[in-house]
mmCIF file of C-alpha atoms in Angstrom:
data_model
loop_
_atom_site.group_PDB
_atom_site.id
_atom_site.type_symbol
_atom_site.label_atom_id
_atom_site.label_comp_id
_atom_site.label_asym_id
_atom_site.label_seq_id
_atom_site.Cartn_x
_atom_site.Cartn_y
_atom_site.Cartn_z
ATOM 1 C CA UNK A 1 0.000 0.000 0.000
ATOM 2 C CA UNK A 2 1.475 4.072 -0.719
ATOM 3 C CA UNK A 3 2.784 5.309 2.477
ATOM 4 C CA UNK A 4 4.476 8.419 3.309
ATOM 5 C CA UNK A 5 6.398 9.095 6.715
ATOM 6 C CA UNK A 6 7.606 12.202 7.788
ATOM 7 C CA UNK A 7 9.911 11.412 10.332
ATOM 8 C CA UNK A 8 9.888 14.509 12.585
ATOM 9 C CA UNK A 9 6.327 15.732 14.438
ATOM 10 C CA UNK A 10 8.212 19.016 15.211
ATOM 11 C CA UNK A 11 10.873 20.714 14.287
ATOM 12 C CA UNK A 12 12.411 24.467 15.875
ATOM 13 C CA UNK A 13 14.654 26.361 14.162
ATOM 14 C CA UNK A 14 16.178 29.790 14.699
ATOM 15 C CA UNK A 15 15.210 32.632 12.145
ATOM 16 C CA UNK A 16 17.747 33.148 9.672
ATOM 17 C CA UNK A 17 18.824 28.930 10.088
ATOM 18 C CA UNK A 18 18.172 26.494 6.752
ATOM 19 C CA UNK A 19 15.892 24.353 7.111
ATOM 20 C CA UNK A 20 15.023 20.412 5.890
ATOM 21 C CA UNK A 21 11.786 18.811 6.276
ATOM 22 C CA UNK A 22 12.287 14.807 5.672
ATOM 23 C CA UNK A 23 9.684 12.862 3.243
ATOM 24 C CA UNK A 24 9.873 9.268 2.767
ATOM 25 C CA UNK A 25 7.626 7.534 0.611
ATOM 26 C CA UNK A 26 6.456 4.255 -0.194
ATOM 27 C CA UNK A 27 4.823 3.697 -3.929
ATOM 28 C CA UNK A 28 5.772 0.731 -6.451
ATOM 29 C CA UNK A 29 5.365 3.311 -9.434
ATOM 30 C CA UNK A 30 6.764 6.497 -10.572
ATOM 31 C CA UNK A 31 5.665 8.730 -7.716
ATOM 32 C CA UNK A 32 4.432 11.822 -7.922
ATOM 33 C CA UNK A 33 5.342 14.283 -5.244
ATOM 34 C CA UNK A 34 3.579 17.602 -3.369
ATOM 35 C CA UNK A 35 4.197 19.462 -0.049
ATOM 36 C CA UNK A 36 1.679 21.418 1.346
ATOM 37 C CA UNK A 37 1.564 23.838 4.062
ATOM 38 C CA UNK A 38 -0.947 24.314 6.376
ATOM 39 C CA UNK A 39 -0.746 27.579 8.516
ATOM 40 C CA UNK A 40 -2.944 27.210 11.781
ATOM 41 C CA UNK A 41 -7.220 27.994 11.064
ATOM 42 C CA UNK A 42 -6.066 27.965 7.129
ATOM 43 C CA UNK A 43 -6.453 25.309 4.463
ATOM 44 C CA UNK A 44 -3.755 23.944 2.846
ATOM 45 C CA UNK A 45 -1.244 26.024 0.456
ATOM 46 C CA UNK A 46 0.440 24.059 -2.356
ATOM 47 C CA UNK A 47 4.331 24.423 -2.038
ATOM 48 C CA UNK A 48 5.574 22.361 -4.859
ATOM 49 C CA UNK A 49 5.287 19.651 -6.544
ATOM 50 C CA UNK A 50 7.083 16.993 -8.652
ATOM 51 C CA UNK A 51 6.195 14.477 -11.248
ATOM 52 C CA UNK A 52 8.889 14.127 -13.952
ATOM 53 C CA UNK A 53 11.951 15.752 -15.110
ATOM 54 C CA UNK A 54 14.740 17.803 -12.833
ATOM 55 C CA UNK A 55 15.156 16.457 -9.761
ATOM 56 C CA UNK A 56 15.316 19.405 -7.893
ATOM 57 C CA UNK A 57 11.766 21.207 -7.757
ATOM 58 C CA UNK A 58 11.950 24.945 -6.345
ATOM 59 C CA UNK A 59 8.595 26.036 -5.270
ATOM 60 C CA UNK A 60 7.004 29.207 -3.628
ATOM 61 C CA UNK A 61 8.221 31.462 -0.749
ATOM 62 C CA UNK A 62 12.114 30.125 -1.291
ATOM 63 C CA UNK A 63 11.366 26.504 -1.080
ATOM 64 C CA UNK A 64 12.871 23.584 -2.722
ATOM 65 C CA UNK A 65 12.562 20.168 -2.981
ATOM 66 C CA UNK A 66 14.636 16.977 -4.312
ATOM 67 C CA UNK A 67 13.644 13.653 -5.308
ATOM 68 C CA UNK A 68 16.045 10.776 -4.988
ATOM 69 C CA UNK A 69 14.249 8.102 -6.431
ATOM 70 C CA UNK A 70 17.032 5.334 -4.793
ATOM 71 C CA UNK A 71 16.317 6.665 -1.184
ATOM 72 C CA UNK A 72 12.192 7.355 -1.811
ATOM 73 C CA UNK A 73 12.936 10.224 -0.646
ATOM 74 C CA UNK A 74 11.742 14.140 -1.436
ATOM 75 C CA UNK A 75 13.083 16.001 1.428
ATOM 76 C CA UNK A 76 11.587 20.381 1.247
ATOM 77 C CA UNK A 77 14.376 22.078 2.191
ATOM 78 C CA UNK A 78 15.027 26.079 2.742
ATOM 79 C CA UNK A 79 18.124 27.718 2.976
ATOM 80 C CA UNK A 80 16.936 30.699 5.377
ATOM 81 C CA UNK A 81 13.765 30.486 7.278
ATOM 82 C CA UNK A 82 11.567 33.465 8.109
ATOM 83 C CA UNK A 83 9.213 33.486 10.994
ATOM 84 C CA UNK A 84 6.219 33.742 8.626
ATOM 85 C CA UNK A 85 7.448 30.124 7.100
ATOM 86 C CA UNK A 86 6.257 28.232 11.566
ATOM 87 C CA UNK A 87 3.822 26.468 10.003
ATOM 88 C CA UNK A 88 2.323 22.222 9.657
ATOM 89 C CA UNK A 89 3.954 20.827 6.129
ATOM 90 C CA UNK A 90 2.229 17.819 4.688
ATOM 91 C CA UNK A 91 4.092 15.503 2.201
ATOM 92 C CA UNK A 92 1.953 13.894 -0.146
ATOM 93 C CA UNK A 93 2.351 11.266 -2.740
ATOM 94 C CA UNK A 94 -0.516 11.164 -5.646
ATOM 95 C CA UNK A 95 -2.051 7.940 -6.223
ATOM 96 C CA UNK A 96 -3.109 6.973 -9.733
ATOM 97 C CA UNK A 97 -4.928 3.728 -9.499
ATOM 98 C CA UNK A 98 -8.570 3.648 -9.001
ATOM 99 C CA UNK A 99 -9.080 7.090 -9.241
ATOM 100 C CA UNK A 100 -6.801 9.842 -8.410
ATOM 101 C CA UNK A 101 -6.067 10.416 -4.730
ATOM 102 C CA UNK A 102 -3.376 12.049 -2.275
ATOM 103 C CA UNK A 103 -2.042 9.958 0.254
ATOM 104 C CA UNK A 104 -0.551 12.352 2.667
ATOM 105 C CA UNK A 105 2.175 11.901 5.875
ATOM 106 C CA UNK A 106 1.300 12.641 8.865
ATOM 107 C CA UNK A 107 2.896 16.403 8.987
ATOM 108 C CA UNK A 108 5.444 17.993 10.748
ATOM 109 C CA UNK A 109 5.246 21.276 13.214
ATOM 110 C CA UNK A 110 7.710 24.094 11.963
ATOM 111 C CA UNK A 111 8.110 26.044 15.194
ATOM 112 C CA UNK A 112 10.792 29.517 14.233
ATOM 113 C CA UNK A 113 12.415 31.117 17.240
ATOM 114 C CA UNK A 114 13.717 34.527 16.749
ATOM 115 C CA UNK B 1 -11.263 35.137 -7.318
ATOM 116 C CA UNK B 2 -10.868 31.510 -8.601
ATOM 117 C CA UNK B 3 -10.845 29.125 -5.498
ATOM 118 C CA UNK B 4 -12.368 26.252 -3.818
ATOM 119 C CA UNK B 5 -15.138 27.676 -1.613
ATOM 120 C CA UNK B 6 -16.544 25.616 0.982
ATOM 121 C CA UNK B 7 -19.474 26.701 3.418
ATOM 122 C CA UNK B 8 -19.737 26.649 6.151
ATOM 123 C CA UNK B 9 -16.452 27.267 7.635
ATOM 124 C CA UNK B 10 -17.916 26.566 10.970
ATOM 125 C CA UNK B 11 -20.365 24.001 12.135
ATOM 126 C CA UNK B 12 -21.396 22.880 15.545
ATOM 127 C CA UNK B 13 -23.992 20.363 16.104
ATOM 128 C CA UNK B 14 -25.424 17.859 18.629
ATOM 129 C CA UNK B 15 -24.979 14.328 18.318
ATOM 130 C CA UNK B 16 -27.675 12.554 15.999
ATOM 131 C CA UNK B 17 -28.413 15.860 14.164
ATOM 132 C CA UNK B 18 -27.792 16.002 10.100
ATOM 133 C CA UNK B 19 -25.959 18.749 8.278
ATOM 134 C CA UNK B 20 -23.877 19.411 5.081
ATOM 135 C CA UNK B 21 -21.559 20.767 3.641
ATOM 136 C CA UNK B 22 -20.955 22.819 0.458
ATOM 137 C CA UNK B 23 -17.880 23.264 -1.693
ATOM 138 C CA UNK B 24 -17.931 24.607 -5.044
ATOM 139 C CA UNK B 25 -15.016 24.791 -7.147
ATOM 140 C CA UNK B 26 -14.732 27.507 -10.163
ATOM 141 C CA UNK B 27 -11.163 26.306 -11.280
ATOM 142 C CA UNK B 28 -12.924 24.199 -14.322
ATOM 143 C CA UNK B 29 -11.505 21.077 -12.699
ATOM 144 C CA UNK B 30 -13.135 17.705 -13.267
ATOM 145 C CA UNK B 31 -12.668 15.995 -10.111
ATOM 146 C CA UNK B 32 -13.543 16.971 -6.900
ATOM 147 C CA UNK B 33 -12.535 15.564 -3.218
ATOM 148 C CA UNK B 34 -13.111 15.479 0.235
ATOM 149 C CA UNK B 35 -10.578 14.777 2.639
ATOM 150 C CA UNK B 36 -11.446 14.166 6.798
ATOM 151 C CA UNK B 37 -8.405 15.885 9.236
ATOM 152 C CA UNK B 38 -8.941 14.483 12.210
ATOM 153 C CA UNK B 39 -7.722 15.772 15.603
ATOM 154 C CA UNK B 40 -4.355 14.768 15.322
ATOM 155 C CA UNK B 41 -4.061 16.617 11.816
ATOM 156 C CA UNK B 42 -3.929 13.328 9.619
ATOM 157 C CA UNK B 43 -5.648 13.953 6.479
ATOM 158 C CA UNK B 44 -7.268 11.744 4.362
ATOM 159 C CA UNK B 45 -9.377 11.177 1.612
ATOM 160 C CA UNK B 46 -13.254 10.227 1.907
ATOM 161 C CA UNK B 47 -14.514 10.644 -1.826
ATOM 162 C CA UNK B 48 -13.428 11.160 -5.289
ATOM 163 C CA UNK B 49 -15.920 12.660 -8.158
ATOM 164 C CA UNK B 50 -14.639 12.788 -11.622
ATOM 165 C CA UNK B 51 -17.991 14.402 -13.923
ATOM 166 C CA UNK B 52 -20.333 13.865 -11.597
ATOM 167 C CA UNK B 53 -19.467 10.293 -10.893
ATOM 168 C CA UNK B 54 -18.427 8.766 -7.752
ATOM 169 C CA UNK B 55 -14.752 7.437 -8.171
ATOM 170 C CA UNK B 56 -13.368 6.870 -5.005
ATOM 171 C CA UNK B 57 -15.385 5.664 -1.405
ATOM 172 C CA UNK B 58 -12.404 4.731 1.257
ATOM 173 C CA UNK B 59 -14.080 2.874 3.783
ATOM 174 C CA UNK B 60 -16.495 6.079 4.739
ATOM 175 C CA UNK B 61 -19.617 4.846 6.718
ATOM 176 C CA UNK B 62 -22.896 5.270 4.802
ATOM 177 C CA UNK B 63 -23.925 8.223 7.225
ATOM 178 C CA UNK B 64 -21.966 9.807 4.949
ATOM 179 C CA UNK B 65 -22.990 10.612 1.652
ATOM 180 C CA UNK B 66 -21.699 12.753 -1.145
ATOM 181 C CA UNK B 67 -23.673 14.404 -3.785
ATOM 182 C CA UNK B 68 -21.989 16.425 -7.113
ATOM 183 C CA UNK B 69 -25.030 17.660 -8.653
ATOM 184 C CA UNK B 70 -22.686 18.997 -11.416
ATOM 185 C CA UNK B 71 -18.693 18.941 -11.766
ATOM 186 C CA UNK B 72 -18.291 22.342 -10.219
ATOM 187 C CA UNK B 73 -20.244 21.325 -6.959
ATOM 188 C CA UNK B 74 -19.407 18.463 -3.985
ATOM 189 C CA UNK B 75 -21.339 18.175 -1.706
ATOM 190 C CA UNK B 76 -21.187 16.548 1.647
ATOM 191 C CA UNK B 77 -23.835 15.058 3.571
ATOM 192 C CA UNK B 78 -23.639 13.887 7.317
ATOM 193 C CA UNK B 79 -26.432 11.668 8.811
ATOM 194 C CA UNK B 80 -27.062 11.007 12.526
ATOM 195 C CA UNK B 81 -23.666 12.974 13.403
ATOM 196 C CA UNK B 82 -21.409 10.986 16.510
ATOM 197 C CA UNK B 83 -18.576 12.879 18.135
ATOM 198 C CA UNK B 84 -16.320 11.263 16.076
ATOM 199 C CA UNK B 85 -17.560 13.101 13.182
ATOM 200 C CA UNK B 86 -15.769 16.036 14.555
ATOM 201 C CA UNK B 87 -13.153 17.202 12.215
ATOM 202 C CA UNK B 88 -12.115 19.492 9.684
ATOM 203 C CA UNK B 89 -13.560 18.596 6.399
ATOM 204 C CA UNK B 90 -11.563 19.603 3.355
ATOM 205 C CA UNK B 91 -12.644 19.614 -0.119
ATOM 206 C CA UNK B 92 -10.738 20.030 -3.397
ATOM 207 C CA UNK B 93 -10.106 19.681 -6.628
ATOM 208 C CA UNK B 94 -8.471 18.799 -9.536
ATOM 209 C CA UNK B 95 -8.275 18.225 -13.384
ATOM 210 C CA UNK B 96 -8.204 14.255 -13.837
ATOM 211 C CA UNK B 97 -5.755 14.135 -17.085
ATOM 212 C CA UNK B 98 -3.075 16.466 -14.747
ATOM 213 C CA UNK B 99 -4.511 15.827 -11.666
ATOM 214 C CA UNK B 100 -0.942 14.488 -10.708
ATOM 215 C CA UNK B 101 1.142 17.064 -12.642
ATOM 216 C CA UNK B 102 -1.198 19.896 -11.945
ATOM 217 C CA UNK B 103 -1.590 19.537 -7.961
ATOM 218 C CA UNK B 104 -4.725 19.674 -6.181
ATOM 219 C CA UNK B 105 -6.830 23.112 -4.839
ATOM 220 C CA UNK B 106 -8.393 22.567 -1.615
ATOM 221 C CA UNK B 107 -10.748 24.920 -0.030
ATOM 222 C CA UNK B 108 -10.196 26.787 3.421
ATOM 223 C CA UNK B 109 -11.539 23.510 5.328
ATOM 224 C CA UNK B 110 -15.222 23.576 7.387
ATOM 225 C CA UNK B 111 -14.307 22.765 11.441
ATOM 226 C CA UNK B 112 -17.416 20.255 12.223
ATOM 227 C CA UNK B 113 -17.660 19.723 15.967
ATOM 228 C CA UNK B 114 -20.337 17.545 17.479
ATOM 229 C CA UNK B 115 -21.198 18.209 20.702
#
């Protein structure tokens, strides 16, 4: 069955720091690839996404994202984080058979400390 | 603007009560969603609509039943509510053909709490 796992519920960084949100995914066919963001009250914001081509995916409000298909991985990373970026980010994987369909990890807490 | 609007965004209710739940998507999308959050944030999909027709059901109880009276409109209704109803209720949307390349809109969520 597709999976994803975000490994870390929370994360706190310092304003200014980089940043790297882990995604791990589990999908026997080409996968394709989103993080959200979910800012608290608020729906969720598409970040980025990947399904084919360059590895490396750069998305809105200075994120990024790479795929490395031999670790199922597609780790969001950010190389200086504002306080406006503490926020919940949901990896996603989309899911082609029977219909289409995001299976989504479990999130992770972005806590900023100035 | 061009969105996925849900209404309402708020919705408290007693126990055994029914209600819905609107979303309407303007996007020209083909497919529409909804996905439960529970309590602990884990989000996951209920229903799939591609033209009007029911795609996907994941294992939702029949208290809960779905109606897209055209492909811009899913709507969501809730029988006999229990408290662990409560949730946020997402809907979104899609195109089917890009669905995967084109990433999904979702609307600002409806907090349902059952009291």
């Amino acid at each position: 069955a597709q999976s994803v796992t975000q490994p870390d519920i929370h994360i706190t960084v310092s304003e200014g720091a980089s940043l790297e949100l882990r995604c791990n995914y589990s999908y026997g066919a080409t996968p394709y690839l989103f993080w959200y963001v979910q800012s608290p009250g608020q729906g969720l914001q598409l970040l980025l996404k990947y399904f084919s081509g360059d590895t490396l995916v750069q998305g809105i409000k200075g994120f990024e994202a790479e795929f490395k298909r031999s670790q199922s991985s597609f780790n969001l990373r950010k190389p200086s984080v504002h306080w406006s970026d503490a926020a919940e980010y949901f990896c996603a994987v989309g899911v082609v058979e029977y219909g289409n369909k995001l299976v989504f990890g479990a999130g992770t807490i972005l806590r900023v400390k100035s | 603007d061009t969105a996925v609007s849900q209404t309402p965004k708020y919705l408290v209710t007693q126990m055994g009560n029914d209600k819905s739940i609107k979303c309407e998507q303007n996007l020209g999308h083909d497919t529409m969603y909804w996905y439960k959050q529970d309590s602990k944030k884990f989000l996951k999909i209920m229903f799939s609509y591609n033209n009007k027709e029911l795609i996907i059901n994941e294992t939702v109880p029949n208290r809960f039943s779905p109606k897209s009276p055209d492909k811009a409109h899913l709507n969501l209704h809730i029988n006999s509510l229990e408290l662990g109803d409560s949730a946020v209720y997402f809907c979104a949307s899609s195109h089917t053909s890009t669905g995967q390349a084109g990433g999904y809109t979702f609307g600002s969520g409806t907090r349902l709490t059952v009291v």
